[in-house]
mmCIF file of C-alpha atoms in Angstrom:
data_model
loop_
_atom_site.group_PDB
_atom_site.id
_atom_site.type_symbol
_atom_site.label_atom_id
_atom_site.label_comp_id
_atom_site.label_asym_id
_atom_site.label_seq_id
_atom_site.Cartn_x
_atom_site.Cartn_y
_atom_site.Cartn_z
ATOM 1 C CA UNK A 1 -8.266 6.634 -25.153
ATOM 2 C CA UNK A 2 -4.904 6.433 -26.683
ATOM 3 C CA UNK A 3 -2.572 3.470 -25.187
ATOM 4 C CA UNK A 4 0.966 4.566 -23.756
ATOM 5 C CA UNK A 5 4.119 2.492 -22.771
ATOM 6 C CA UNK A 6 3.175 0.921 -19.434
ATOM 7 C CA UNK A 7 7.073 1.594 -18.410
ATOM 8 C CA UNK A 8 6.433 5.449 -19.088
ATOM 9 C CA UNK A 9 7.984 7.039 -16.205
ATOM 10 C CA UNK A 10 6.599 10.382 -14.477
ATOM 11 C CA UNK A 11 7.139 13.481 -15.750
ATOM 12 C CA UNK A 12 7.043 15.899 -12.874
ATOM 13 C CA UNK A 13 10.295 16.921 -11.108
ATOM 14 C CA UNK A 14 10.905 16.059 -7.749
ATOM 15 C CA UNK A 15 10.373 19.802 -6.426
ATOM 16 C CA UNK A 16 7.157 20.346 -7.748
ATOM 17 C CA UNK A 17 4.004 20.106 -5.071
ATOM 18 C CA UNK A 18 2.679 16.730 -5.252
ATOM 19 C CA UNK A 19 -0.731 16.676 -7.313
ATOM 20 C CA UNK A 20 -1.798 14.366 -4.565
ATOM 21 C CA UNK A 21 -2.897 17.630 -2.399
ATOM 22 C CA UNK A 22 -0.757 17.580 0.296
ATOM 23 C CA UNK A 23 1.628 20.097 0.986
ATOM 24 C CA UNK A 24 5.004 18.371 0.013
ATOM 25 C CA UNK A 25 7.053 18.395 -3.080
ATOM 26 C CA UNK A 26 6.452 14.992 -5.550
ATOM 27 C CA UNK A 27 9.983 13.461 -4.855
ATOM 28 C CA UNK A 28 9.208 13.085 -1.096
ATOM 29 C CA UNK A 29 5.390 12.458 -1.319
ATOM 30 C CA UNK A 30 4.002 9.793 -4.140
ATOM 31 C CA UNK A 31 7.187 10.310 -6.037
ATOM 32 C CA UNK A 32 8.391 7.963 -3.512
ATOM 33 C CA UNK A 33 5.741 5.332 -3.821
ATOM 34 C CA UNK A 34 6.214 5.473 -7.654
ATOM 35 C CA UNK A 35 9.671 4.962 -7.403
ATOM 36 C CA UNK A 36 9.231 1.928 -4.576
ATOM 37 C CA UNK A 37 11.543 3.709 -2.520
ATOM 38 C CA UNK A 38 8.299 3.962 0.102
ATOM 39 C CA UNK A 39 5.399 1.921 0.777
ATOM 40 C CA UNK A 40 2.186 3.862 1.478
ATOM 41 C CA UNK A 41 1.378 3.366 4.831
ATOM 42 C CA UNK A 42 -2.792 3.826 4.815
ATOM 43 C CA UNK A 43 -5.351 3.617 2.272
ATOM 44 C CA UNK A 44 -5.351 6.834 1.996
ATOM 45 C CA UNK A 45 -1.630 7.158 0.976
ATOM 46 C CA UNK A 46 -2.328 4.778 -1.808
ATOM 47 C CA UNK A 47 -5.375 6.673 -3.180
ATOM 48 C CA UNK A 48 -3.589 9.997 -3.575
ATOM 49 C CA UNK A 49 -0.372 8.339 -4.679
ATOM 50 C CA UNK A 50 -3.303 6.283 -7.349
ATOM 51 C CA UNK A 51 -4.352 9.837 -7.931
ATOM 52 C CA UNK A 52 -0.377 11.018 -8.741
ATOM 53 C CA UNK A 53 -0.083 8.224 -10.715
ATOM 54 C CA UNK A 54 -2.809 8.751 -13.263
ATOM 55 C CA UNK A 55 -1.519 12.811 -13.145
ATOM 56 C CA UNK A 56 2.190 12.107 -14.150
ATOM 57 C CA UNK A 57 0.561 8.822 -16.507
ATOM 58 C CA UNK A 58 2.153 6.284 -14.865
ATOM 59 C CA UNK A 59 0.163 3.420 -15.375
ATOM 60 C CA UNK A 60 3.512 0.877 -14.264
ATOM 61 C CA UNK A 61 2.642 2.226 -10.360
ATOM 62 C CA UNK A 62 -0.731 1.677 -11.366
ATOM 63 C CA UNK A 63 -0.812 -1.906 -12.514
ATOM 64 C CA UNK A 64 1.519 -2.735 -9.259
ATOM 65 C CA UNK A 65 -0.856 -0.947 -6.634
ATOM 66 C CA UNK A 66 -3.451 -3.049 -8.200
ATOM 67 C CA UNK A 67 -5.021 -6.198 -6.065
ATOM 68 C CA UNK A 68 -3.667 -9.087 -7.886
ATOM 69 C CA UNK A 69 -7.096 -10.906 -7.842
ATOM 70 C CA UNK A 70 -8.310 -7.760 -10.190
ATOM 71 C CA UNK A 71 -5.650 -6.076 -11.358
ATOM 72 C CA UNK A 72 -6.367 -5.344 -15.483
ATOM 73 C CA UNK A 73 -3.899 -6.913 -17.991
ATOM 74 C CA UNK A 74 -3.232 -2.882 -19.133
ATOM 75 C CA UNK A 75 -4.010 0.516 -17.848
ATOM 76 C CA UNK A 76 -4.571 2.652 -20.713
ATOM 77 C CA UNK A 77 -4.344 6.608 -19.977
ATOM 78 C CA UNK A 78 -5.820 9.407 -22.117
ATOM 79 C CA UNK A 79 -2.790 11.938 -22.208
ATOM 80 C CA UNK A 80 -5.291 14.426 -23.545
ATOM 81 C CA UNK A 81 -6.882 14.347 -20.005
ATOM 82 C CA UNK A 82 -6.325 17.227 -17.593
ATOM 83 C CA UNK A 83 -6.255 16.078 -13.891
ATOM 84 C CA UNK A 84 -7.102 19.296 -11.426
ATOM 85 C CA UNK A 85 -7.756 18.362 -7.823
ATOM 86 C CA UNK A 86 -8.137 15.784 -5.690
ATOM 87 C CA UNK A 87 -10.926 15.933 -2.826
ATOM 88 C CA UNK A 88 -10.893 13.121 -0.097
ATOM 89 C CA UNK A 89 -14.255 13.278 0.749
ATOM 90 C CA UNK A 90 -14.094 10.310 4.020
ATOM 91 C CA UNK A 91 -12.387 7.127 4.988
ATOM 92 C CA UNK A 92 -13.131 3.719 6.926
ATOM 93 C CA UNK A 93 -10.438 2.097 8.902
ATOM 94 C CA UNK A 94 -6.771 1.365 6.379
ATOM 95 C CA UNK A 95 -4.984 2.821 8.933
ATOM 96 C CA UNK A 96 -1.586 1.266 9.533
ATOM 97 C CA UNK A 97 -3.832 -1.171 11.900
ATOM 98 C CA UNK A 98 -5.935 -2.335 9.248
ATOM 99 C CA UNK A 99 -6.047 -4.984 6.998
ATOM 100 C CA UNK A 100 -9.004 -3.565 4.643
ATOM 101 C CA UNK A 101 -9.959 0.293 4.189
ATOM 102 C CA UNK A 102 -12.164 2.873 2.034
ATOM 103 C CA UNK A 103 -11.291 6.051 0.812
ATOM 104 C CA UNK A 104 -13.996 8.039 -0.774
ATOM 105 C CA UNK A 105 -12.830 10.603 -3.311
ATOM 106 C CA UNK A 106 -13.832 12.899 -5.421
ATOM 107 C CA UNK A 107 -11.156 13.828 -8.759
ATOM 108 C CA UNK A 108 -11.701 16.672 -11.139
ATOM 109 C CA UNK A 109 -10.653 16.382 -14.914
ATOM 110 C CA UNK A 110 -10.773 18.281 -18.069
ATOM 111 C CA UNK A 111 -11.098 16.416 -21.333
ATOM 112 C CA UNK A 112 -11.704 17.906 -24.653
ATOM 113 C CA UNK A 113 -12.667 20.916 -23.144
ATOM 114 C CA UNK A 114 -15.149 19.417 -21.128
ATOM 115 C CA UNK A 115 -14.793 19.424 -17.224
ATOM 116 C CA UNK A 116 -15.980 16.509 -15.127
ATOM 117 C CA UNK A 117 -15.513 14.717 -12.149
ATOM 118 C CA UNK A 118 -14.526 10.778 -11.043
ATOM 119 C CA UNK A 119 -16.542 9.913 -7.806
ATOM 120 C CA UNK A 120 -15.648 7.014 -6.008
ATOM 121 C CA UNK A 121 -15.766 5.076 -2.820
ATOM 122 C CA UNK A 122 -12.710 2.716 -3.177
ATOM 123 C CA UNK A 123 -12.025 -0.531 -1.206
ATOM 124 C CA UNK A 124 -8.027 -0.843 -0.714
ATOM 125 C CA UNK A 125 -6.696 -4.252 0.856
ATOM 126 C CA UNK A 126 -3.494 -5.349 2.411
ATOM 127 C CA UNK A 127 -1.751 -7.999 0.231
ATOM 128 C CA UNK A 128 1.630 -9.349 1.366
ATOM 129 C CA UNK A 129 2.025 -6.556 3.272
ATOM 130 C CA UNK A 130 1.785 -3.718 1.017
ATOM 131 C CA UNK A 131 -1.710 -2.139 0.890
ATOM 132 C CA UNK A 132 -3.203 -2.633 -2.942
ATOM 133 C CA UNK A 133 -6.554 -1.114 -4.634
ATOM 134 C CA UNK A 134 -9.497 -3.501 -4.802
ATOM 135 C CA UNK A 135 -11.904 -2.060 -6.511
ATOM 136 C CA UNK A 136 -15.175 0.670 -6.086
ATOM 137 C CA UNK A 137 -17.753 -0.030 -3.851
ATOM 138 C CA UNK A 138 -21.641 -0.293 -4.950
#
């Protein structure tokens, strides 16, 4: 894994689709959570906007969107890693309701030539207001 500036900023322009899935352009989907301009308002808004983060390499949004309690001291990003397609596969509760959520996702890479896959059911909690990754269940 090669280490990048943790201040890198994204590198997709604002019209581009969001790699997130949906069907909006980047500046007014998880460009806006990257920025701050927008708080994600499920779990599920955080996980693709997670997702959009590790596409463009911003590991800054990642570190914030991190639970304090186990956020890393460093994200480090492999640039030479390909990120293709984000499947959300089910979620439990994080609805603007909740205080706790899952998202289970699926994420397809390429990485020297090889494809694989990340598979994950994530637990996402509220703290101070702003919904934060937690970690992977089991």
């Amino acid at each position: 894994m090669s280490k990048r500036n943790p201040r890198h900023q994204p590198s997709l322009s604002a019209e581009r689709p969001c790699p997130c899935g949906r069907p909006k352009a980047y500046g007014q989907c998880c460009g806006r959570l990257h920025d701050g301009s927008a708080k994600a308002a499920t779990a599920e808004d955080l996980m693709r906007s997670r997702y959009s983060a590790f596409v463009v390499g911003d590991e800054a949004y990642l570190l914030r969107s991190w639970h304090p309690d186990r956020r890393p001291a460093e994200v480090e990003l492999d640039p030479g890693t390909e990120w293709l397609g984000l499947e959300i596969l089910g979620t439990g509760e994080g609805t603007p309701f909740h205080s706790e959520g899952t998202v289970e996702f699926r994420a397809r890479f390429r990485e020297d030539g090889r494809a694989g896959e990340v598979h994950e059911n994530s637990r996402f909690l509220r703290h101070e207001g702003a919904w934060t990754y937690l970690d992977a269940l089991g």
